[in-house]
CSV table of C-alpha atoms in Angstrom, one decimal:
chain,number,residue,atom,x,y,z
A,1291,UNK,CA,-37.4,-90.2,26.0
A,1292,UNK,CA,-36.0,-87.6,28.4
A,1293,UNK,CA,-36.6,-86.7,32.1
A,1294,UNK,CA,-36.7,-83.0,32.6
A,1295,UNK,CA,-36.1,-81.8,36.3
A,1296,UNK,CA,-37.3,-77.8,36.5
A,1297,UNK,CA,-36.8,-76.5,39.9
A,1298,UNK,CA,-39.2,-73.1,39.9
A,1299,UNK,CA,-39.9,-70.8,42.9
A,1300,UNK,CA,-43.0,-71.5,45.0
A,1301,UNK,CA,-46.6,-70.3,43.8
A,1302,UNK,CA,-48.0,-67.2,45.7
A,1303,UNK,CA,-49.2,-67.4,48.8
A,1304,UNK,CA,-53.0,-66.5,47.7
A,1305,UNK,CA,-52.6,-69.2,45.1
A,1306,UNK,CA,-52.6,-69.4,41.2
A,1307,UNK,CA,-53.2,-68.3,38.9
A,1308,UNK,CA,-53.4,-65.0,40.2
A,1309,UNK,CA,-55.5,-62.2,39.0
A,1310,UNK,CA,-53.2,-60.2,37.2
A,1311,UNK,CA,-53.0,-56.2,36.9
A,1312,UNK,CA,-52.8,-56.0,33.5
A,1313,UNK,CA,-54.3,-57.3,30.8
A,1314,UNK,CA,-50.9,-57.7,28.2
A,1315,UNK,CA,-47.8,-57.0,27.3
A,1316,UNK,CA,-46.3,-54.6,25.1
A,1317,UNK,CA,-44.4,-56.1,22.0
A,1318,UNK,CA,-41.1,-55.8,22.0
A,1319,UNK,CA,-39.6,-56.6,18.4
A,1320,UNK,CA,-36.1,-57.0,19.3
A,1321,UNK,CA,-33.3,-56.1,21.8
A,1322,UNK,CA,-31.3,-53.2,21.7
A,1323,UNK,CA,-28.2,-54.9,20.1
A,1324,UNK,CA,-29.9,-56.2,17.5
A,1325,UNK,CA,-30.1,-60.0,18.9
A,1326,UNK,CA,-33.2,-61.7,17.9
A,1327,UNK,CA,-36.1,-62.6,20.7
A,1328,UNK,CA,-36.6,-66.1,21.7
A,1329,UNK,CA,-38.0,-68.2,18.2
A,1330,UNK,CA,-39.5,-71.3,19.6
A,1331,UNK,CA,-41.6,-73.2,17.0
A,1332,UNK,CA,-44.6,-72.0,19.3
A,1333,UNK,CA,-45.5,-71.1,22.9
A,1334,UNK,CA,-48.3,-72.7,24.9
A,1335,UNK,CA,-48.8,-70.3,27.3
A,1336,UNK,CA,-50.2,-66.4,27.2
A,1337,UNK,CA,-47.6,-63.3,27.6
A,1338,UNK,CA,-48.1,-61.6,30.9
A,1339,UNK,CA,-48.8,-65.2,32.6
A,1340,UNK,CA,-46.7,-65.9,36.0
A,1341,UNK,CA,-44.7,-68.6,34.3
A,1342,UNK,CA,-41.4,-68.8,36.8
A,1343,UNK,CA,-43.2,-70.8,39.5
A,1344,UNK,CA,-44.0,-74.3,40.3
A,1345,UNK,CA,-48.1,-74.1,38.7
A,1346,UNK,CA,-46.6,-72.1,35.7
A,1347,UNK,CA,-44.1,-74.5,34.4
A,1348,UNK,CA,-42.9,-72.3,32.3
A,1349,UNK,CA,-45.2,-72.9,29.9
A,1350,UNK,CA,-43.4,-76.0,28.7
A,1351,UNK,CA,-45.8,-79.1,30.1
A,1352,UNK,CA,-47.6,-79.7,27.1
A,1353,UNK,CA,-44.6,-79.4,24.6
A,1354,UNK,CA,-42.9,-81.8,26.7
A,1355,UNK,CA,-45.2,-84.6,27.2
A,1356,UNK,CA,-46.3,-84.3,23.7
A,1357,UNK,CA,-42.9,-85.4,22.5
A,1358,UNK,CA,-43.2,-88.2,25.2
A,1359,UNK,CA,-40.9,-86.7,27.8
A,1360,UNK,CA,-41.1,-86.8,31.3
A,1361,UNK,CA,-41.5,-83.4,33.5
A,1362,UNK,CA,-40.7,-83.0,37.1
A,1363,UNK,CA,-41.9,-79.7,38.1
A,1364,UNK,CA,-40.5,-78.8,42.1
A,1365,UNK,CA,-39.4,-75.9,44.6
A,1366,UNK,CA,-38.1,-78.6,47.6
A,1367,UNK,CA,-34.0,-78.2,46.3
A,1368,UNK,CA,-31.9,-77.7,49.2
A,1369,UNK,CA,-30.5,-80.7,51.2
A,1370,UNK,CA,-30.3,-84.5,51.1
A,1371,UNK,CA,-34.6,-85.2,51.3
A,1372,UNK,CA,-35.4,-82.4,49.0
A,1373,UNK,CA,-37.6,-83.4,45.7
A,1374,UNK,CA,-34.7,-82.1,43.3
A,1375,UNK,CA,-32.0,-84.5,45.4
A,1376,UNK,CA,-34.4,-87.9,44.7
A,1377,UNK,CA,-35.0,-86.7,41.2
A,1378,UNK,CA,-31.0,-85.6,40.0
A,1379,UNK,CA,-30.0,-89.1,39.5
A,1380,UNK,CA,-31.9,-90.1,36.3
A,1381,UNK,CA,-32.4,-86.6,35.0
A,1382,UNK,CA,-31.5,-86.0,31.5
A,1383,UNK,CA,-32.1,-81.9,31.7
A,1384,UNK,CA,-31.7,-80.0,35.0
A,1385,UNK,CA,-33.8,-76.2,34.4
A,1386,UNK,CA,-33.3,-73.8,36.8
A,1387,UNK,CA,-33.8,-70.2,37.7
A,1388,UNK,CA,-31.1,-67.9,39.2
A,1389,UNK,CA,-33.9,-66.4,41.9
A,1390,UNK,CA,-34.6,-70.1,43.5
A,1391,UNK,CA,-31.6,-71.6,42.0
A,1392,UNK,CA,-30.9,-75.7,42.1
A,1393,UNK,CA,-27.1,-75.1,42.8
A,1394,UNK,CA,-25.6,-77.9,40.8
A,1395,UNK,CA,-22.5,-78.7,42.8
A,1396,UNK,CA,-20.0,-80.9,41.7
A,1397,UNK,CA,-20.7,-83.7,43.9
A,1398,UNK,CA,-24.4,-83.3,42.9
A,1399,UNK,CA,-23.4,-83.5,39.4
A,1400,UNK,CA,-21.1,-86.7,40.1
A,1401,UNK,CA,-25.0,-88.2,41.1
A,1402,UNK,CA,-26.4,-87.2,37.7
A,1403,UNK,CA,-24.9,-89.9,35.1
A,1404,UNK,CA,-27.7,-88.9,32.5
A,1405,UNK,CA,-27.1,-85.3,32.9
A,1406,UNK,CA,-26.2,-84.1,29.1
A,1407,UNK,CA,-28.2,-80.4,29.5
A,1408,UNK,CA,-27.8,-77.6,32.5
A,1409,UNK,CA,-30.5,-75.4,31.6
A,1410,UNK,CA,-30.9,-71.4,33.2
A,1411,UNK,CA,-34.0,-69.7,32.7
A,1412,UNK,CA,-32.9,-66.8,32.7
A,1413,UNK,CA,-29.7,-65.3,33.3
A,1414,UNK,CA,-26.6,-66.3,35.5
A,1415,UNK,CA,-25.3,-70.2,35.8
A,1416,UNK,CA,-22.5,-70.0,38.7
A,1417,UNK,CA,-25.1,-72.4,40.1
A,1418,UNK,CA,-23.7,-74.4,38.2
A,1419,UNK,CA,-20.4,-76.2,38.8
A,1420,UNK,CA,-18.9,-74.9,35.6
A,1421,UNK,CA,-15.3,-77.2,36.3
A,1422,UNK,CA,-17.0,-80.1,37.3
A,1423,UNK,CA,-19.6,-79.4,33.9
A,1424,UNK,CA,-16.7,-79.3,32.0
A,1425,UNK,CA,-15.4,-82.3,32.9
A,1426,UNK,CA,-19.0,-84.8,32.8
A,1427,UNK,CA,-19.6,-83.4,28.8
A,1428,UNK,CA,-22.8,-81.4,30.5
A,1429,UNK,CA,-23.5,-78.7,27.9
A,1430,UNK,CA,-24.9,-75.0,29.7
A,1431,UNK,CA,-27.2,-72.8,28.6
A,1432,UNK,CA,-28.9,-69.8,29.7
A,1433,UNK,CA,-31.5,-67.6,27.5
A,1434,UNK,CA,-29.0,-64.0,27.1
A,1435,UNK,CA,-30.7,-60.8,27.2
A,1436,UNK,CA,-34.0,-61.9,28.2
A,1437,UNK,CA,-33.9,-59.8,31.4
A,1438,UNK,CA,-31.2,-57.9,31.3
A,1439,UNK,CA,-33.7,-54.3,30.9
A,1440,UNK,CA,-35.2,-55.9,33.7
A,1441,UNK,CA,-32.3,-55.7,36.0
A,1442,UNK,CA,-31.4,-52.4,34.6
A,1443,UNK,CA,-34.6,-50.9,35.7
A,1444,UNK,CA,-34.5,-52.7,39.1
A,1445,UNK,CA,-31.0,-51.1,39.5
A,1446,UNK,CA,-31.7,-47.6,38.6
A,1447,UNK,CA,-35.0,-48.1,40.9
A,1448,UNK,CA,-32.4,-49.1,43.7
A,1449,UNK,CA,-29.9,-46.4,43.4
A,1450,UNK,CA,-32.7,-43.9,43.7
A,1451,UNK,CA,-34.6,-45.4,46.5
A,1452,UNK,CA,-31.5,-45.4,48.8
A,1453,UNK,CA,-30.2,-41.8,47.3
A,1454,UNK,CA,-33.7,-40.3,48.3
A,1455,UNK,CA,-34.4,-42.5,51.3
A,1456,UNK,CA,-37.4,-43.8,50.0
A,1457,UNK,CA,-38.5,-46.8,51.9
A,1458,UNK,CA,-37.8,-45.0,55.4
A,1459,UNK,CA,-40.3,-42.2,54.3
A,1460,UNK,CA,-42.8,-44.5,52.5
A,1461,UNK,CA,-42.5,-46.5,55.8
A,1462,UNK,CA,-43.6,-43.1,58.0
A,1463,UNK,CA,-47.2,-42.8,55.3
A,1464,UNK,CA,-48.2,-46.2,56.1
A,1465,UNK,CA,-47.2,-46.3,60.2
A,1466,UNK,CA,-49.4,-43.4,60.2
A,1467,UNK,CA,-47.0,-40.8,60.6
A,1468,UNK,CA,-46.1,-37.5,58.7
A,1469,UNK,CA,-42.5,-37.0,59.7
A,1470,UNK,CA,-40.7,-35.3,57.2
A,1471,UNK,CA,-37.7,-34.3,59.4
A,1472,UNK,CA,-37.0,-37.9,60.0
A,1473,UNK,CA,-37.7,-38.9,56.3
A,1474,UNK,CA,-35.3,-36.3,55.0
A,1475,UNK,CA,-32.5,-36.5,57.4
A,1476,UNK,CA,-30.8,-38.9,54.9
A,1477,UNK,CA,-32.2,-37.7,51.3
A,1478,UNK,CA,-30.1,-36.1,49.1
A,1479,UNK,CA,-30.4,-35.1,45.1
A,1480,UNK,CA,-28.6,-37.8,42.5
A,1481,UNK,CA,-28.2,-35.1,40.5
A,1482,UNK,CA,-24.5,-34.4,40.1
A,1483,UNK,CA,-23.2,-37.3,42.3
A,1484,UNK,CA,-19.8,-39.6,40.9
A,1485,UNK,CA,-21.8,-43.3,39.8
A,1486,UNK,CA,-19.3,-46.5,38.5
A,1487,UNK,CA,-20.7,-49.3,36.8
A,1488,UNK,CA,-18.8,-52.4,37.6
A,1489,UNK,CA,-19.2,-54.5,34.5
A,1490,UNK,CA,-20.3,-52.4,31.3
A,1491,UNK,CA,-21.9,-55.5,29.6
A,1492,UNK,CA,-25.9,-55.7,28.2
A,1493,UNK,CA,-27.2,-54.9,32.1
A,1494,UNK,CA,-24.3,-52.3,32.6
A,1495,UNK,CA,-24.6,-49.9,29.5
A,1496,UNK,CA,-28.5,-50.2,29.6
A,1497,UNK,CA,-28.0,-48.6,33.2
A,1498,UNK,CA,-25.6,-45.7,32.2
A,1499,UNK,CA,-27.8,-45.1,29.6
A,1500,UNK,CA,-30.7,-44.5,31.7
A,1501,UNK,CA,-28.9,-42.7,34.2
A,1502,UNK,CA,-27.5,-39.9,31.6
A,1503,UNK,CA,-29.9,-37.7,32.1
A,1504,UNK,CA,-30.1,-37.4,35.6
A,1505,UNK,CA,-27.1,-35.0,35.1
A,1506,UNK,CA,-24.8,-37.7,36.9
A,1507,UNK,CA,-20.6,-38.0,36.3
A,1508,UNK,CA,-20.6,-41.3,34.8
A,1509,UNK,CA,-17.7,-44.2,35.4
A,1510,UNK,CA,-17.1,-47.8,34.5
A,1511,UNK,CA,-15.1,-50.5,34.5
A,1512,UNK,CA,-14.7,-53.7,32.4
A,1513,UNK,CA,-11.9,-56.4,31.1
A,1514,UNK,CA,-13.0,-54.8,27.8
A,1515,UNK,CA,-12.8,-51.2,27.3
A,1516,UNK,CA,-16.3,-49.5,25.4
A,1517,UNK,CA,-15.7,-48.2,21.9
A,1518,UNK,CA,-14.4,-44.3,21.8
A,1519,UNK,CA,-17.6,-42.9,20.4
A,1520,UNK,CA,-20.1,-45.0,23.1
A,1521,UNK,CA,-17.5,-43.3,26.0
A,1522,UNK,CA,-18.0,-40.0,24.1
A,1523,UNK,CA,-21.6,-40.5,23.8
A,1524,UNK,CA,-22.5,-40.8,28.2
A,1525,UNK,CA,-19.3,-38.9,29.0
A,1526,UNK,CA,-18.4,-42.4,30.7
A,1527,UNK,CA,-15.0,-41.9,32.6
A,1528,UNK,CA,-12.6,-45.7,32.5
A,1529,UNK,CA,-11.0,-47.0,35.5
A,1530,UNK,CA,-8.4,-49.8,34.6
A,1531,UNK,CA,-9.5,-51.5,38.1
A,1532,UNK,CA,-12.3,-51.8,40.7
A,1533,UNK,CA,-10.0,-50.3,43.1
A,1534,UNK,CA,-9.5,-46.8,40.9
A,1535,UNK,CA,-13.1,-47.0,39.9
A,1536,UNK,CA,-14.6,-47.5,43.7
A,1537,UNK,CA,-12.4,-44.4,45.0
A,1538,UNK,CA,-13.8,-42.1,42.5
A,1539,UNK,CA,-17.2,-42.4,43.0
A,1540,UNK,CA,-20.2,-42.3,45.1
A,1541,UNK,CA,-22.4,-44.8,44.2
A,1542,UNK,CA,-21.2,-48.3,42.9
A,1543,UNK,CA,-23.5,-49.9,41.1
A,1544,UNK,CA,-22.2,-54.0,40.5
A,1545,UNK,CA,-23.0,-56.0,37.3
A,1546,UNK,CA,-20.0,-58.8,36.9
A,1547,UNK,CA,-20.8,-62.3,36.9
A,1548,UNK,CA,-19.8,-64.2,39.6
A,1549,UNK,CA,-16.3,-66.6,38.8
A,1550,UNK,CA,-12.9,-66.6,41.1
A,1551,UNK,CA,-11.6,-63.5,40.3
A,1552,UNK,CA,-15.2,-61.4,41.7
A,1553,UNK,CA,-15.7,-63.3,44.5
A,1554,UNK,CA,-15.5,-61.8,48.1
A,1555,UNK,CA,-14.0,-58.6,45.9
A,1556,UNK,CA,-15.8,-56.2,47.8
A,1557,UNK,CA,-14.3,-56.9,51.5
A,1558,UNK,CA,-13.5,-54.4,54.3
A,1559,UNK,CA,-10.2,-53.7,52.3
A,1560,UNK,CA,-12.0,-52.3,49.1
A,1561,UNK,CA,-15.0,-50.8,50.4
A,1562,UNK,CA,-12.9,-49.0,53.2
A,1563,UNK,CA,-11.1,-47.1,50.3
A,1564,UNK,CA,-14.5,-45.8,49.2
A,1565,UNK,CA,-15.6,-42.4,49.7
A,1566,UNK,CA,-17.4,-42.1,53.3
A,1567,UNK,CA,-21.0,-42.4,53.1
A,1568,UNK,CA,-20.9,-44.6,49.4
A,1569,UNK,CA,-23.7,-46.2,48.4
A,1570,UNK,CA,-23.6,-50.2,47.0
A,1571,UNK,CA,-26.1,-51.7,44.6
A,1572,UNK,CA,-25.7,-55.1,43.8
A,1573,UNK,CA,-27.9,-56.6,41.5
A,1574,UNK,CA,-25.0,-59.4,40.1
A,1575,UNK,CA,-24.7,-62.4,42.5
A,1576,UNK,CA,-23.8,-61.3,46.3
A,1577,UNK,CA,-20.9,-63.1,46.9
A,1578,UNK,CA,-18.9,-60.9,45.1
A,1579,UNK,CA,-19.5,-59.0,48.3
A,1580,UNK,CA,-18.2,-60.3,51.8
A,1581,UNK,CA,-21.7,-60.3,53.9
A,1582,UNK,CA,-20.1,-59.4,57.5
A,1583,UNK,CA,-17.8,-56.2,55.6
A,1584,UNK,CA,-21.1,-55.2,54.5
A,1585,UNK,CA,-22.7,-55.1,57.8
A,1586,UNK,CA,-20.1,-53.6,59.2
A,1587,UNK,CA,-19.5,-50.8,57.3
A,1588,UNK,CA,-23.5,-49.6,57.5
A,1589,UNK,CA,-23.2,-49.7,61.1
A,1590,UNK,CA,-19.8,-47.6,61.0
A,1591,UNK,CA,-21.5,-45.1,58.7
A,1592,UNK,CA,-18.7,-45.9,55.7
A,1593,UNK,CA,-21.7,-46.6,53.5
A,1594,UNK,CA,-24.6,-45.0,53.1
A,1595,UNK,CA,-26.8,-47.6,51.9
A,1596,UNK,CA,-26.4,-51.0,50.5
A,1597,UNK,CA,-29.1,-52.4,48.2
A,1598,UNK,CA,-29.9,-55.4,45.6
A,1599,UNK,CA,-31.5,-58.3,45.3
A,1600,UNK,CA,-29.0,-61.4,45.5
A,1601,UNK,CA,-28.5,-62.8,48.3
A,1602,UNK,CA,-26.1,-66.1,49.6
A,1603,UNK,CA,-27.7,-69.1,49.9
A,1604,UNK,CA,-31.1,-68.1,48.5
A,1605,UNK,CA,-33.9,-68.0,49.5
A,1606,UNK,CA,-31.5,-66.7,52.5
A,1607,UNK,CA,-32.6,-68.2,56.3
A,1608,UNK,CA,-35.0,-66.0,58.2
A,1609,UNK,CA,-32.2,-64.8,60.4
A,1610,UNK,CA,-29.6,-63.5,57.5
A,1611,UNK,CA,-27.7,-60.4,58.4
A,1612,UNK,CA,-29.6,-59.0,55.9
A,1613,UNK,CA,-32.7,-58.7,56.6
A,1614,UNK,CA,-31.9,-56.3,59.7
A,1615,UNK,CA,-28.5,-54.4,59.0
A,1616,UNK,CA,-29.2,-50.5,58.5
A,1617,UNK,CA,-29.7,-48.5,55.5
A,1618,UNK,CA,-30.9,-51.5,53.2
A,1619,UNK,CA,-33.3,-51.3,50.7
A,1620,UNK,CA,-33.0,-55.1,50.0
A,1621,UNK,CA,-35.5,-57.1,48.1
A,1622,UNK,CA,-35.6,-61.0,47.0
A,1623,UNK,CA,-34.2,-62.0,44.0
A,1624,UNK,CA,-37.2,-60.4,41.9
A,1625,UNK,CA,-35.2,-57.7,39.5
A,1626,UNK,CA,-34.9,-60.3,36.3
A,1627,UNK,CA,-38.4,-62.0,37.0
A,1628,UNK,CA,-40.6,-59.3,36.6
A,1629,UNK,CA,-44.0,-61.0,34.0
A,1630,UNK,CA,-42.3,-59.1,31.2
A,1631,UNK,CA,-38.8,-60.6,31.3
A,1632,UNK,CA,-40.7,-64.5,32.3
A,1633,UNK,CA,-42.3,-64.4,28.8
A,1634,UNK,CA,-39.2,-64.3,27.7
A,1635,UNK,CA,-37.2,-66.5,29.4
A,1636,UNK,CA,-40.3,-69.2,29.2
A,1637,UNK,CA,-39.6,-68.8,25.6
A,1638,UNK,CA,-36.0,-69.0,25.2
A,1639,UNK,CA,-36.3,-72.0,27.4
A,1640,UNK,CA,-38.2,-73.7,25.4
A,1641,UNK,CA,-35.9,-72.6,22.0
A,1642,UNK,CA,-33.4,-74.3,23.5
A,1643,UNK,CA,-34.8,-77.2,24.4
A,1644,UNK,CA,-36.1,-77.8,20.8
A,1645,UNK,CA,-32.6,-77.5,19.4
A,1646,UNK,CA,-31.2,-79.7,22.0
A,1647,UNK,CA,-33.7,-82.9,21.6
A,1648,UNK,CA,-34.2,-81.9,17.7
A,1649,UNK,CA,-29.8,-82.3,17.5
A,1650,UNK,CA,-29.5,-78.7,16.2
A,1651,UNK,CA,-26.9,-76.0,17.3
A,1652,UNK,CA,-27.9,-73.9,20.5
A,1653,UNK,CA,-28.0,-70.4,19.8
A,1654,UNK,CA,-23.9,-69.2,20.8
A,1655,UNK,CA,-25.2,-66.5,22.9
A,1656,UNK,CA,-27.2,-69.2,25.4
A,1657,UNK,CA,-24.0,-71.4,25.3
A,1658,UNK,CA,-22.1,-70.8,28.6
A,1659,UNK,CA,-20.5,-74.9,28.4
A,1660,UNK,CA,-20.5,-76.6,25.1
A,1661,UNK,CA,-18.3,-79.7,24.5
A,1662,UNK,CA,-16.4,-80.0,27.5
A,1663,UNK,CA,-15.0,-75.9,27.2
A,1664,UNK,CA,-16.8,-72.6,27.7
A,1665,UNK,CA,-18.2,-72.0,24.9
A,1666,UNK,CA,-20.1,-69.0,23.3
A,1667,UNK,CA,-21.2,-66.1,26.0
A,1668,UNK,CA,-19.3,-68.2,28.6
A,1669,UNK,CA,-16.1,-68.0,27.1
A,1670,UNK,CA,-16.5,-64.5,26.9
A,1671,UNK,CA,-18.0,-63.9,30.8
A,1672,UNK,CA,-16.5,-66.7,33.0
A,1673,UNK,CA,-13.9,-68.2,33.8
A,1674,UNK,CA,-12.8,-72.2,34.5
A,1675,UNK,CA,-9.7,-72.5,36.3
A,1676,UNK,CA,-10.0,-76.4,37.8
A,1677,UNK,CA,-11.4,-75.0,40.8
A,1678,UNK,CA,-14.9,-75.0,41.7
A,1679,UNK,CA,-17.3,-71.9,40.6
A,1680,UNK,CA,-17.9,-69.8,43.9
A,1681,UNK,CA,-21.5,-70.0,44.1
A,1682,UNK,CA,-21.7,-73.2,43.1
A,1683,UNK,CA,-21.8,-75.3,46.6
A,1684,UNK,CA,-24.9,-77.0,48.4
């Protein structure tokens, strides 16, 4: 039988389960493109449950041990002593999470002989060493579209909250204060600003089509042009590069994965040929940004505001840039997690874990790695060049 590793972010600090401020969720019957919802045989665990840390399990202890598998449920992942380190070298399935991921480095990966299955619950595997994945036979999945409304609302919630200077003037109610002066000194109206999507993918498009009708100029960029009729639709304005896009616009708003030819895009070179006073949301992977240029150019007024919620390593150390540089409306990485989108991911998990021990085809929209290539959505969203992922170091 098999030894599953799940690395999961810690339990709440009050302890679990928690009570929870709502009773359930709404059904949702199928994703805007027409792809199906997770199908696992069966779920053991309740809609609306916090599945994504270490006590939730993401619903998949009982399953497991039923078929006589072995579960090692763990948040210690980072360094030589952690939990995940011991465990990795007789591990037959590695599950992860992009918001406390176990980056899967190619000289962790060289520990793993047994390794056959790099599992993301969720979306987003440049954790993972895609080369070095390639080249041990590791197949890697990740459970498509099960959060990708999730981000998009988190976004949209972003661009406003920096546009309006919301935290700043929340921040005045609950110091005590009633300073509207202050609170507005840095608030303008969306309405009628330029805003680029980098990446007009699932995320992408479900964010340009919430911010229609806020009366915003719309712009995009992607290696693959939208249909005629979708452009027509928003009014969407193409750029054939991030550096066209970036100059036309006021708010950039980034949803590429992360591979060689996004990482460190946006440096002091790129963002300096934005529009003074730009804003940045990055909801993607943040080391398509350069962290320093990003300080920088909020203390030298070139942009506005800078918000998201990746970050480089994560969880980031207590001292990170960060946490402290001006006009941030960071949070953690929270946007994809939300109990809605868990329910999902729990359960698309656990699809494709019964289609990998029961020898049946994954899905080809989880497959990122399949038979030493890229393989479904990953042929189509990274790429493998010989070189390791960026992202994917210890």
């Amino acid at each position: 039988m098999a030894k599953i590793l799940c690395v999961l972010y810690p339990d709440p600090v009050t302890g679990y389960p928690p009570v929870y401020a709502r009773d359930s969720l709404p059904v949702i019957d199928g994703y805007p493109d027409g792809q199906t919802l997770p199908t696992p045989s069966a779920i053991d665990f309740t809609p609306g449950e916090l599945l994504g840390c270490v006590s939730g399990e993401l619903g998949l202890r009982r399953y497991l041990e039923a078929q006589g598998h072995e579960l090692v449920v763990t948040s210690d992942k980072d360094g030589p002593d952690s939990v995940f380190e011991k465990e990795l070298p007789d591990a037959d399935v590695v599950i992860s999470q992009p918001f406390w991921p176990a980056y899967l480095s190619a000289e962790r990966i060289a520990k793993a002989p047994k390794l056959k299955l790099a599992l993301t619950a969720g979306i987003g595997s440049d954790h993972v060493d895609l080369d070095a994945a390639i080249k041990a036979g590791i197949t890697v999945a990740e459970v498509t579209y099960c959060n990708s409304i999730s981000v998009a609302e988190h976004a949209v919630m972003q661009i406003l909250a920096l546009v309006r200077n919301y935290l700043p003037s929340h921040q005045w109610v609950v110091d005590g204060g009633w300073n509207i002066a202050d609170s507005v000194e840095r608030a303008y109206d969306l309405e009628g600003l330029d805003v680029g999507i980098i990446a007009a993918g699932r995320i992408g498009q479900a964010v340009l089509r919430r911010l229609k009708p806020f009366d915003v100029r719309l712009h995009y960029f992607d290696t693959r042009r939208l249909p005629a009729e979708v452009e027509e639709e928003l009014g969407l304005t193409y750029h054939p590069d991030v550096q066209s896009l970036v100059r036309a616009v006021d708010i950039v708003d980034i949803h590429a994965p992360l591979h060689p030819k996004t990482y460190h895009l946006f440096d002091a070179n790129l963002i300096n040929s934005m529009r003074r006073g730009s804003y940045i949301v990055n909801t993607a992977r943040a080391e398509i940004t350069v962290q320093e240029d990003i300080v920088k150019a909020l203390e030298s007024g070139q942009l506005a505001g800078y918000a998201g919620d990746v970050w480089y390593p994560q969880p980031p150390a207590p001292d990170h840039p960060w946490r402290t540089m001006p006009h941030e409306a960071m949070t953690p990485h929270v946007s994809g997690t939300t109990l809605s989108a868990q329910a999902r991911y729990a359960a698309g998990t656990r699809e494709i874990l019964e289609d990998f021990f029961g020898g049946h085809p994954i899905r080809d929209e989880y497959l990122i790695v399949e038979g030493g290539q890229l393989a479904g959505t990953g042929a189509k969203s990274y790429t493998a060049d010989g070189s390791a992922s960026p992202g994917a170091g210890t």
